[in-house]
Short mmCIF file of C-alpha atoms and ligand atoms in Angstrom, two decimals:
data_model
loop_
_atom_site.label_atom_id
_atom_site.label_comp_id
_atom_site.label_asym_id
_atom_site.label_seq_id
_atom_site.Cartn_x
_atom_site.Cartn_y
_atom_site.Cartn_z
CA UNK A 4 0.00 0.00 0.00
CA UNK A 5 1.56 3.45 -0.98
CA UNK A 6 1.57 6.45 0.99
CA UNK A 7 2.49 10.19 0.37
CA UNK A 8 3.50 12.72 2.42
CA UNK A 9 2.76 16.35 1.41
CA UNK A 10 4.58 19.20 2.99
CA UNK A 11 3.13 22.87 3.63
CA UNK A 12 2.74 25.35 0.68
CA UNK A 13 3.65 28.58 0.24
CA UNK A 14 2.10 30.78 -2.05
CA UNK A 15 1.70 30.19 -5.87
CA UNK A 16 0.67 31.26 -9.05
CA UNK A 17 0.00 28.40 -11.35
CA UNK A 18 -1.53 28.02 -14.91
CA UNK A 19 -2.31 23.88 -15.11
CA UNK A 20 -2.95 22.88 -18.73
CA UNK A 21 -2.24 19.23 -17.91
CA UNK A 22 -5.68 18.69 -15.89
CA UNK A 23 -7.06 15.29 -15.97
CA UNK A 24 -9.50 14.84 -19.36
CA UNK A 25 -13.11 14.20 -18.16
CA UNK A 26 -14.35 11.18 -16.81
CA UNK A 27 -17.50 10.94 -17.76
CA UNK A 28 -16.80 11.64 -20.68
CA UNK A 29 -14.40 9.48 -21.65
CA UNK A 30 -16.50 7.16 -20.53
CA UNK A 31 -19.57 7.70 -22.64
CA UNK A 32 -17.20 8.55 -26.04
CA UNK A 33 -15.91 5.13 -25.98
CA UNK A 34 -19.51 3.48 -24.86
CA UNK A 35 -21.53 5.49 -27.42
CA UNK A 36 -18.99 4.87 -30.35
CA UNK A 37 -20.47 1.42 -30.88
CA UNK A 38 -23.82 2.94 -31.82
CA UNK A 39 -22.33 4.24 -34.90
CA UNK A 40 -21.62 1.79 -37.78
CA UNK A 41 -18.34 4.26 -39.19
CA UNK A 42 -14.73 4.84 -36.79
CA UNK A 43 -15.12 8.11 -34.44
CA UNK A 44 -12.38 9.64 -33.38
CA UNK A 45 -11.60 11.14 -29.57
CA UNK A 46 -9.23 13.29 -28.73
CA UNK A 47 -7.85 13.21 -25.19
CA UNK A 48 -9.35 10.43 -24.19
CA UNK A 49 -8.66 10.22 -20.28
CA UNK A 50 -5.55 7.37 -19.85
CA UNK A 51 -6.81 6.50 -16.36
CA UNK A 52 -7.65 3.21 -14.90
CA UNK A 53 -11.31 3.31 -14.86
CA UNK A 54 -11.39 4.63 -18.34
CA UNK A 55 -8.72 2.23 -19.78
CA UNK A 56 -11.20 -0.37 -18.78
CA UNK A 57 -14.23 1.06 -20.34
CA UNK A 58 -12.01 1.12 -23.72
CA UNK A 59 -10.80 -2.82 -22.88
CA UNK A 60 -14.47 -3.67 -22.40
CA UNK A 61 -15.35 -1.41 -26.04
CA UNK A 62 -12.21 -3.63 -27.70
CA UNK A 63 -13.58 -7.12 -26.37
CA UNK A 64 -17.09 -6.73 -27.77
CA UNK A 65 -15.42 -6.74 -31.26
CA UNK A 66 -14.18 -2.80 -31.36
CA UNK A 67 -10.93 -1.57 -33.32
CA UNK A 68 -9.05 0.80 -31.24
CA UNK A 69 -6.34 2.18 -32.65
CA UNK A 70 -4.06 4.92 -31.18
CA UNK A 71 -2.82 7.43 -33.38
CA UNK A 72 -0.72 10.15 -31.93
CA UNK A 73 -2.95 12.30 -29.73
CA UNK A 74 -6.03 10.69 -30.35
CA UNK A 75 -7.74 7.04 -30.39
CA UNK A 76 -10.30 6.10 -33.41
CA UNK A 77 -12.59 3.23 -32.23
CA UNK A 78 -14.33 1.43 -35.15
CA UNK A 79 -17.27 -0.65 -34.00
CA UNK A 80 -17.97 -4.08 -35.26
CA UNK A 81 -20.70 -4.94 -38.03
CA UNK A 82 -22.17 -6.63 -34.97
CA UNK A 83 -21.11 -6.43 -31.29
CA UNK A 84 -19.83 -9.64 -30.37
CA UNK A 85 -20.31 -11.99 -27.53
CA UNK A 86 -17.02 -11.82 -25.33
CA UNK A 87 -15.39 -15.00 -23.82
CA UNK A 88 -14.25 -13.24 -20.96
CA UNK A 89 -15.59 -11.54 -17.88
CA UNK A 90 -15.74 -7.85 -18.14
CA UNK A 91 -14.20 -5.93 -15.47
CA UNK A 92 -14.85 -2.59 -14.84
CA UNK A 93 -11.86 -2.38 -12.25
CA UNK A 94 -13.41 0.68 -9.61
CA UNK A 95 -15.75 2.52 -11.94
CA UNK A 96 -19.25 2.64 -10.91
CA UNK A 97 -20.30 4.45 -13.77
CA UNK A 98 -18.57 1.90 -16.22
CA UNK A 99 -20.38 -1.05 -14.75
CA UNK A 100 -23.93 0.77 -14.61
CA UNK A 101 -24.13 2.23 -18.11
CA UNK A 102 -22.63 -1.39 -19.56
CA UNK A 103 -25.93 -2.65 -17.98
CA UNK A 104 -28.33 -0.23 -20.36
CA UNK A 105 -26.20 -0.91 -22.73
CA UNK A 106 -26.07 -4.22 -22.94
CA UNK A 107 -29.78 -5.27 -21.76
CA UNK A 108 -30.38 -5.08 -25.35
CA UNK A 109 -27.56 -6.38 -27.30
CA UNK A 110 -27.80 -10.50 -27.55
CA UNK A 111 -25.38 -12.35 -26.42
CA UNK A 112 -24.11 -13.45 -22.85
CA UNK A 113 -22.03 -10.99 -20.76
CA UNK A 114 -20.00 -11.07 -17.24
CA UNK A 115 -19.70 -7.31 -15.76
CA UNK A 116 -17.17 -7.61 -12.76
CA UNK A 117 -14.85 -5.31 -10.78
CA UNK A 118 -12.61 -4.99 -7.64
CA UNK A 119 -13.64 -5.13 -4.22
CA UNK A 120 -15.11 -1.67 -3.85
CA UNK A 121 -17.21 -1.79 -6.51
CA UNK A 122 -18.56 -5.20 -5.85
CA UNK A 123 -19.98 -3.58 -2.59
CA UNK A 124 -21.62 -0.82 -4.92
CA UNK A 125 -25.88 -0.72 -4.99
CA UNK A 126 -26.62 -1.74 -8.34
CA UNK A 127 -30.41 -2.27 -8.17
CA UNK A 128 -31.01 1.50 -8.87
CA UNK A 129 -30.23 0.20 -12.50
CA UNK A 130 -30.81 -3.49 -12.46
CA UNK A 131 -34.89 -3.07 -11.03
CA UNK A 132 -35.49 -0.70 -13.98
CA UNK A 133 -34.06 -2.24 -16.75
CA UNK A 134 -35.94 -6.36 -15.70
CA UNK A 135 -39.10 -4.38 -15.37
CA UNK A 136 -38.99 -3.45 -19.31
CA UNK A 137 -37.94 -6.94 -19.53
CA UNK A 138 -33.83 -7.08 -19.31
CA UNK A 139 -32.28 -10.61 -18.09
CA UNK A 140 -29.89 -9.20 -15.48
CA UNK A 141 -28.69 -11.81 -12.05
CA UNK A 142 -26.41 -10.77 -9.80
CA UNK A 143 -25.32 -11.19 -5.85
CA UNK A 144 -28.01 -10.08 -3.81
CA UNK A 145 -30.76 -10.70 -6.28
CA UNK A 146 -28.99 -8.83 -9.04
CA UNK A 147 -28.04 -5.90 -6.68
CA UNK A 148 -24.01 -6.75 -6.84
CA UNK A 149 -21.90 -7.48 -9.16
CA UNK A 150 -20.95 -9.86 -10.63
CA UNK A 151 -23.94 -9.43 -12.98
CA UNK A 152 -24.85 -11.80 -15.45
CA UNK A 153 -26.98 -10.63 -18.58
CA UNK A 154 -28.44 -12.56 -20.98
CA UNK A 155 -28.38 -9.89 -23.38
CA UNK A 156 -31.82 -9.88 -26.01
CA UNK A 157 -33.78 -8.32 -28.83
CA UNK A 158 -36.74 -8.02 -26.21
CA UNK A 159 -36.78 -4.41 -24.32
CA UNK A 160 -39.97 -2.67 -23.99
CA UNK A 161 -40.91 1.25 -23.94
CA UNK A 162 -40.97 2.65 -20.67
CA UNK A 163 -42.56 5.43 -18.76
CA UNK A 164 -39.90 5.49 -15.86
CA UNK A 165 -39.69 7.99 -12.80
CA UNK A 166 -36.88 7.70 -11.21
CA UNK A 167 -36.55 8.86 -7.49
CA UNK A 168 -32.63 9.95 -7.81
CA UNK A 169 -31.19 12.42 -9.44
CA UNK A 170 -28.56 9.93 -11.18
CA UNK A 171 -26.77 10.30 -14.56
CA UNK A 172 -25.78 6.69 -14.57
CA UNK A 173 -28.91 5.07 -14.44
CA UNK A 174 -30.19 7.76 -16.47
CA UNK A 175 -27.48 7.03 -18.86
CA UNK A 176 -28.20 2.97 -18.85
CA UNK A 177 -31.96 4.08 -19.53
CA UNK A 178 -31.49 6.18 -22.10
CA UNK A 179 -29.30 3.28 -23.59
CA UNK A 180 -31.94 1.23 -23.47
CA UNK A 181 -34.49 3.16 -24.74
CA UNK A 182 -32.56 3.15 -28.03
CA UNK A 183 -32.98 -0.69 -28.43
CA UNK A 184 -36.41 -0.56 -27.37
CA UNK A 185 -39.77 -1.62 -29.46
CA UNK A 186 -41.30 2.05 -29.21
CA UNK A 187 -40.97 5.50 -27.75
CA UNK A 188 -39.79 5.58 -24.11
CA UNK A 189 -39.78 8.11 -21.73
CA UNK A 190 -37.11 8.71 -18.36
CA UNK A 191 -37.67 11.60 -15.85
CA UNK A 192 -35.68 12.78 -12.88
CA UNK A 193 -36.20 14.91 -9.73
CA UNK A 194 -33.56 17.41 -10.64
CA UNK A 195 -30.83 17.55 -13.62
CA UNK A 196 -28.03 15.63 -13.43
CA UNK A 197 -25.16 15.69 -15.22
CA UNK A 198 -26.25 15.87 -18.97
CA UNK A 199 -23.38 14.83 -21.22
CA UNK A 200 -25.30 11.73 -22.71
CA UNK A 201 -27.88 13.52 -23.96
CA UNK A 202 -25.93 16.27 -25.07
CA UNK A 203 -23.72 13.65 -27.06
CA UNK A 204 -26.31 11.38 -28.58
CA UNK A 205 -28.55 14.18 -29.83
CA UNK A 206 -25.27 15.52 -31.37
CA UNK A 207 -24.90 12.13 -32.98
CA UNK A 208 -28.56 12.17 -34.36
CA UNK A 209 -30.42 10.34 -31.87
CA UNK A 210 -34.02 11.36 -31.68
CA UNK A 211 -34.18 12.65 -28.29
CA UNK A 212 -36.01 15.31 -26.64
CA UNK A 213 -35.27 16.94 -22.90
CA UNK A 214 -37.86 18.91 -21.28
CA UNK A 215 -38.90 20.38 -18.15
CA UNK A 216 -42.24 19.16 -16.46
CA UNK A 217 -43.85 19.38 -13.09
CA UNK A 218 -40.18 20.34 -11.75
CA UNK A 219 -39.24 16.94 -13.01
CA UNK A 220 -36.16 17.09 -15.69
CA UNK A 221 -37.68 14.77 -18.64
CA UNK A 222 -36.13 12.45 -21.43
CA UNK A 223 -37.78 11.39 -24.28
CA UNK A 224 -36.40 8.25 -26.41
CA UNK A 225 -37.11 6.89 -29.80
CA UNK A 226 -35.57 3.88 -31.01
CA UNK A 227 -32.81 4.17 -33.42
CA UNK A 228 -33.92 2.78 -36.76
CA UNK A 229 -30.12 3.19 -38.21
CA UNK A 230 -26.93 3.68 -36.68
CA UNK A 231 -25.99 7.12 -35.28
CA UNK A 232 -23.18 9.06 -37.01
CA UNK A 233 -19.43 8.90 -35.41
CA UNK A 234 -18.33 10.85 -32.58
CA UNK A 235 -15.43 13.60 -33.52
CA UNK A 236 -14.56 14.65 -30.45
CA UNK A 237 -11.78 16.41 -28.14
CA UNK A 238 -12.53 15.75 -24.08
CA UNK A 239 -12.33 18.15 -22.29
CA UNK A 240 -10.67 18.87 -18.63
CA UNK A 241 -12.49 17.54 -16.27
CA UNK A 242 -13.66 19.86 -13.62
CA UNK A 243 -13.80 17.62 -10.75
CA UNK A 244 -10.48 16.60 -11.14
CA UNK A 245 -9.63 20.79 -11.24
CA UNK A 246 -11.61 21.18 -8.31
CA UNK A 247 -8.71 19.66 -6.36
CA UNK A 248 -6.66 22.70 -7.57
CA UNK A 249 -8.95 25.25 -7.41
CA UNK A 250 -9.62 24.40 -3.39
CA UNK A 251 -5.65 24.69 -3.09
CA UNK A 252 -5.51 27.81 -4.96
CA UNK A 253 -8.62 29.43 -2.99
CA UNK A 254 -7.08 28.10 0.60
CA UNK A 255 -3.34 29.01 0.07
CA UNK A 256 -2.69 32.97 0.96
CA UNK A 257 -2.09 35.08 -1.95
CA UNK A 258 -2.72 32.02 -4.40
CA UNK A 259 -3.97 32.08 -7.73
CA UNK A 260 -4.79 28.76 -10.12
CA UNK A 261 -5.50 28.99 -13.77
CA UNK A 262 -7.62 25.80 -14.83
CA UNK A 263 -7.40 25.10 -18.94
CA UNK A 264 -10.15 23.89 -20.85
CA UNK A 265 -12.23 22.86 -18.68
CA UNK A 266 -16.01 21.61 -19.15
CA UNK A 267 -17.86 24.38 -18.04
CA UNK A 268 -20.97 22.49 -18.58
CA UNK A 269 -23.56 24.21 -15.47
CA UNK A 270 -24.52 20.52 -14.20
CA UNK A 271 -20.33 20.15 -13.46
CA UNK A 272 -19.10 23.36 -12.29
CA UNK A 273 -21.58 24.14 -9.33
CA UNK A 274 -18.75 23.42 -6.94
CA UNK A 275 -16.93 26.48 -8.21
CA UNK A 276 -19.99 28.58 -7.38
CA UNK A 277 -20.00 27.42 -4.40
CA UNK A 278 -16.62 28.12 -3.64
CA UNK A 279 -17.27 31.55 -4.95
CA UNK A 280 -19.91 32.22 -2.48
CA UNK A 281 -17.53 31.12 0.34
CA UNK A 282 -15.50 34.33 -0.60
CA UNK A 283 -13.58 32.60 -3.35
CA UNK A 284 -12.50 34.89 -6.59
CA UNK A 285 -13.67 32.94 -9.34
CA UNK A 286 -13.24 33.87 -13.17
CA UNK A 287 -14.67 31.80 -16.29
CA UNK A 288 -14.02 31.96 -19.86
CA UNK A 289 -15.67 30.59 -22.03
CA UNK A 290 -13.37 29.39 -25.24
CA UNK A 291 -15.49 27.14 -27.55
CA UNK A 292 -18.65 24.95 -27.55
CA UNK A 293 -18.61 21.59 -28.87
CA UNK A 294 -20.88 19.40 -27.19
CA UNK A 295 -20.36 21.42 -24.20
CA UNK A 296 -18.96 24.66 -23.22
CA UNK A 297 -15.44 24.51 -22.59
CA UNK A 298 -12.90 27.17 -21.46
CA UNK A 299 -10.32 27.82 -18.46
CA UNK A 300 -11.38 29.12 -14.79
CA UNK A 301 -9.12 31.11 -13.02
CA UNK A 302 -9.44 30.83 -8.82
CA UNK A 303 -7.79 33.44 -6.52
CA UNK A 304 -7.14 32.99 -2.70
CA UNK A 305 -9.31 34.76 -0.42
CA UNK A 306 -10.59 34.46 3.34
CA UNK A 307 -13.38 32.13 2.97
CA UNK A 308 -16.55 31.86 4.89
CA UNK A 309 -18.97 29.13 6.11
CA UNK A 310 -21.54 27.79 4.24
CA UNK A 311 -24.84 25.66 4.14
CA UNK A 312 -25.01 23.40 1.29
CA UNK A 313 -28.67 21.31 0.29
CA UNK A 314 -29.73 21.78 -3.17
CA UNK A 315 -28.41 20.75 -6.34
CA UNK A 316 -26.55 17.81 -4.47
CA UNK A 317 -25.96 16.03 -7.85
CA UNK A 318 -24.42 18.95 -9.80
CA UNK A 319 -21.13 18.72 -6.92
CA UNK A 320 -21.61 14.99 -5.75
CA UNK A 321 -17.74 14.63 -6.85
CA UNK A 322 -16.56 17.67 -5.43
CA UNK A 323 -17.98 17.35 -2.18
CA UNK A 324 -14.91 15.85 -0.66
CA UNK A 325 -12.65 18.52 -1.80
CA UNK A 326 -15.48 20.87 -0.88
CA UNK A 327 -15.18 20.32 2.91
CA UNK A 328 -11.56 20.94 3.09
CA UNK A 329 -12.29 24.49 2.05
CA UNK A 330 -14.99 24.31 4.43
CA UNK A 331 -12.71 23.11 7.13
CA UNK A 332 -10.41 26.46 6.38
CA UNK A 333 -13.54 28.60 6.04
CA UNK A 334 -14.83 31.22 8.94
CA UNK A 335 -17.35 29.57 11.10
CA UNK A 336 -20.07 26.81 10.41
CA UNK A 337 -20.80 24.68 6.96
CA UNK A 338 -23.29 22.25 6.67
CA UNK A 339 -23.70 19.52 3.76
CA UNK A 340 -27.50 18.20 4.02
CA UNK A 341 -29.78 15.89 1.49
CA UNK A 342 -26.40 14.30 0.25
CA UNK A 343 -26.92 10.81 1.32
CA UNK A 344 -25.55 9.25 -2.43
CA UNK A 345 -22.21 10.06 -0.80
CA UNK A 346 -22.64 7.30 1.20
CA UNK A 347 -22.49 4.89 -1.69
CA UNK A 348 -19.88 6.25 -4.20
CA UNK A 349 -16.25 4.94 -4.55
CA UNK A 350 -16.43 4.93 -0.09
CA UNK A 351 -19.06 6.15 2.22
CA UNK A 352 -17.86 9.44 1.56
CA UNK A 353 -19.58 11.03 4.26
CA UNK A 354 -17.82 9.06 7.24
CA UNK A 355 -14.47 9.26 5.52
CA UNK A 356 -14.77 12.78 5.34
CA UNK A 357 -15.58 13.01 8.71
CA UNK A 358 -13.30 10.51 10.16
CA UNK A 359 -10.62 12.37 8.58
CA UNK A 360 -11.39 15.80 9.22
CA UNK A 361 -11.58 14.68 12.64
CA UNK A 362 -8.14 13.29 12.77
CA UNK A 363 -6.71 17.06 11.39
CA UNK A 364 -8.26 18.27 14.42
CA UNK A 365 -11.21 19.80 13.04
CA UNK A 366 -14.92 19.54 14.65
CA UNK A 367 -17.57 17.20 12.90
CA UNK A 368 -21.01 16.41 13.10
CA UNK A 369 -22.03 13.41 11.10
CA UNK A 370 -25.71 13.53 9.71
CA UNK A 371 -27.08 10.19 7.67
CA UNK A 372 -27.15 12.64 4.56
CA UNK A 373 -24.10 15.15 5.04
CA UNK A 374 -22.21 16.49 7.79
CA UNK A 375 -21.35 19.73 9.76
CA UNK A 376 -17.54 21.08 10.13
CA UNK A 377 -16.70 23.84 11.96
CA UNK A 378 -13.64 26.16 9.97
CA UNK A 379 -10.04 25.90 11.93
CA UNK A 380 -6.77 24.89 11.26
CA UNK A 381 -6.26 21.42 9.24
CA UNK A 382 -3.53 20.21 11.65
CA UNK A 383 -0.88 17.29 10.17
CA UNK A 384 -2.01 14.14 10.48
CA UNK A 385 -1.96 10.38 9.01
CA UNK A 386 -5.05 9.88 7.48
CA UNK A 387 -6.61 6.67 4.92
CA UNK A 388 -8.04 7.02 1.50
CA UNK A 389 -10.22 4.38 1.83
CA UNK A 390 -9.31 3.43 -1.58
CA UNK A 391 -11.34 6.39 -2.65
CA UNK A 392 -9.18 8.94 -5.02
CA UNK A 393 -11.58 11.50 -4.17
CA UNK A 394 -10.50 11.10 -1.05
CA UNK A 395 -6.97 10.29 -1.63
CA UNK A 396 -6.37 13.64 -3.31
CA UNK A 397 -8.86 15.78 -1.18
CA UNK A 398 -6.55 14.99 2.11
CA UNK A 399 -3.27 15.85 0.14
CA UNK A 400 -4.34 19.09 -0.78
CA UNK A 401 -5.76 19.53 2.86
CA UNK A 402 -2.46 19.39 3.45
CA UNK A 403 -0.64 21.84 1.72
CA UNK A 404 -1.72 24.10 5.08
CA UNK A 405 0.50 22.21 7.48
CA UNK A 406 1.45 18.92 6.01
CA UNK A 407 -0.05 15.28 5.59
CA UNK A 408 0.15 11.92 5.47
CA UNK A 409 -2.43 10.02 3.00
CA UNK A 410 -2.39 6.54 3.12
CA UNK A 411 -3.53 4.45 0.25
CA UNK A 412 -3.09 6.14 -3.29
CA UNK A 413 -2.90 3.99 -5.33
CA UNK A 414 -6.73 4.80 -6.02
CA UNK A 415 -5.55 8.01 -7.79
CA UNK A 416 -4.40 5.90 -10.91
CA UNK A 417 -7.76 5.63 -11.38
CA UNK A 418 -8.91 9.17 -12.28
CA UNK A 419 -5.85 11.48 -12.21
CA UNK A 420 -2.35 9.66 -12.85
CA UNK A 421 -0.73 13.30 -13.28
CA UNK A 422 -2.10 14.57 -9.83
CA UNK A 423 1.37 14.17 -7.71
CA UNK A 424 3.05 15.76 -10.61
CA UNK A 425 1.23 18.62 -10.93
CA UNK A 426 0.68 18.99 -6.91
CA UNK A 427 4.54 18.44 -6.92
CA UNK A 428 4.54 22.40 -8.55
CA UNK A 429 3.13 23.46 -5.54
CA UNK A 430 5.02 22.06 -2.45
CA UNK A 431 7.50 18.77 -1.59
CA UNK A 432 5.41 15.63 -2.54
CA UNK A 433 7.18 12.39 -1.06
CA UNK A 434 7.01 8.82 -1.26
CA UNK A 435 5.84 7.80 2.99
CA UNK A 436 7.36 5.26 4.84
C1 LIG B 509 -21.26 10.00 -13.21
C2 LIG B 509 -22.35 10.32 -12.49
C3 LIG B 509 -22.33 10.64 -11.06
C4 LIG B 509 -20.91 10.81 -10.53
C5 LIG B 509 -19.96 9.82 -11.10
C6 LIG B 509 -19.92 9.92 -12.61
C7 LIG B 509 -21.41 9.74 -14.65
O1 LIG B 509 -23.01 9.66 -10.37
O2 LIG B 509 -20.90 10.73 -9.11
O3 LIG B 509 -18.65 10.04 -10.59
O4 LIG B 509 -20.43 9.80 -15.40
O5 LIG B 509 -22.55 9.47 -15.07
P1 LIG B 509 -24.62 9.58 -10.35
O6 LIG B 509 -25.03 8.46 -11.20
O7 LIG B 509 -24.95 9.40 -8.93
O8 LIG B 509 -25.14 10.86 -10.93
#
């Protein structure tokens, strides 16, 4: 098991090109390629673990990838075929639940697997939904764990489905299977998440429609009656993997961060906002729009102040972590409420966050959906990632304010593999004991 020790920072002015490319969308590129019967081709596709597994999982259903310089150009199969193997979506959540919509409705028998933190992971949210329009999905726990087994068919039916979370992945693996479906389907969700599917498959021709109604966010699906057109696409930064820097550069005296080419999609860059309104200076600039907005953010150091956080939960889900170190700086009381999915991402965020914080000497109240921390000085300590790079990197850059141990890094690999380097610009990054 690695550890790193990171030593104090002074202050710094830093322009970070190198940012991690998106996850999600990574993710979906490589997924969504195989709807199209000609090659797309993806710039800056993220080279992480979770993503290198998505493409593994793309190659062994019969996909070309080929890499070619800067960029990769998958060319799907005439038809997807049947792998012999198991398909492991190493840590990624996301991976293993959009692979399920996905798949539902291709025939042919597949094995979706993954390490031991994922195999813990609730996947009922998308298993329920999909054998009610007539999927054959098994898994541990009555098909809520993976493995899953899915017997892959011809057979989905429309849907009408309201779902009661705010969730891109299972709105994703709906979606997905509302393509294959035998009619016009329809998916609705309490509040917006994270939109980049439906951004991306209406830009590939998809016939989908996105609404507003009765405050419910609403998708509209008709089945594809030809293949979609190729992706051409360049991924962005991601701005959960900035947020790391952006936290450093608002917490560190004097500071200022420049983050390039970003997403600054609205349903991803809410945790800027609300670093904004902790007394944060916060600059965007918008560059292009392909897909999504895209252009850099620029984050100055300033005192920072408490602050209650309960709506739009899913728009900084990621960021929380990295959210309550900057609370844990801030002037007086912040409060994180109606955020009990943090309980069942890549750790139960919400008692890693507070076992932590708690070990830097900083006052926690746990709550089943969030947590209160009262600002003060992060104080050194030796703290876990519990295999959680959210986690991982949130602690390291908690402790550019007096030093820290994180235990248990290797977890980074999966989203970031250029995080030490670049925190390495800012202060002493070393290998612990
Ligand atoms: C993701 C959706 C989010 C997020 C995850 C990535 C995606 O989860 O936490 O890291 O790419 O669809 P939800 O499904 O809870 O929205």
């Amino acid at each position: 098991m690695k550890s790193l020790k990171v030593a104090p920072a002074k202050e710094f002015n830093l322009v970070i090109d190198n940012i991690a490319p998106d996850k999600s969308i990574s993710h979906r590129s490589a997924i969504f390629s195989l709807l199209s019967d000609k090659p797309s081709t993806i710039y800056n596709y993220l080279q992480a673990e979770d993503t290198l597994n998505t493409l593994k999982i793309v190659q062994e259903l019969g996909a070309n990838v080929k890499k070619e310089g800067e960029k990769i150009v998958i060319t799907p199969p005439k038809k997807l075929q049947e792998p012999t193997n198991c398909l492991d979506c190493g840590n990624s959540g996301t991976g293993m639940r959009i692979f399920c919509g996905f798949l539902a409705g291709v025939e042919g028998f597949f094995i979706l697997t993954g390490d031991k933190y994922l195999k813990r992971r609730p996947m009922d949210r998308v298993t329920e939904p999909l054998r009610e329009i007539g999927a054959k999905i098994d898994g541990r726990e009555e098909g809520n764990k993976a493995p899953l087994a899915i017997r892959g068919d011809n057979v989905l039916k429309p849907f009408k489905y309201e779902s009661s979370i705010a969730s891109a992945q299972v709105k994703t693996a709906m979606i997905l299977a509302g393509l294959r479906a035998k009619g016009e389907s329809r998916y609705s969700e309490p509040e917006l998440s994270r939109d980049h599917t439906e951004r991306m498959l209406k830009g590939m021709g998809a016939e989908i429609s996105t609404f507003f109604e009765k405050e419910r966010y609403v998708v509209e699906v008709k089945p594809l009656n030809k293949p979609l057109e190729p992706l051409n696409i360049t991924i962005p930064a991601d701005p959960s993997s900035a947020f790391f820097f952006a936290v450093a550069g608002a917490i560190i005296p004097n500071s200022q961060v420049t983050l390039k080419n970003v997403t600054l999609n609205p349903t991803r860059i809410e945790a800027f906002k609300v670093l904004e309104k902790m007394g944060a200076k916060v600059e965007y600039r918008l560059k292009e729009n392909r897909y999504e907005p895209i252009g850099d953010i620029v984050v100055k150091s300033a005192p920072l102040k408490g602050i209650e956080v309960k709506e739009k939960i899913s728009w900084l889900i990621d960021e929380l972590p990295a959210l309550s170190i900057a609370m844990a700086c801030a002037n007086g009381v912040s409060r994180v409420r109606n955020a009990k999915e943090l309980r069942v991402k890549e750790s139960d965020r919400i008692s890693s966050i507070v076992e932590n914080l708690r070990k830097c000497g900083i006052e926690v109240k746990e709550f089943a959906d969030g947590y209160e921390i009262k600002g003060g000085e992060i104080k050194k300590a030796k703290v876990n990632s519990f295999g959680d790079h959210r986690i991982a990197m949130s602690f390291l850059i908690a402790g550019l304010i007096n030093g820290m141990e994180v235990e248990d890094v290797e977890c980074i690999e999966t989203s970031f593999p250029n995080f030490q380097e670049i925190l390495a610009q800012i202060s002493e990054v070393k290998s612990g004991d």
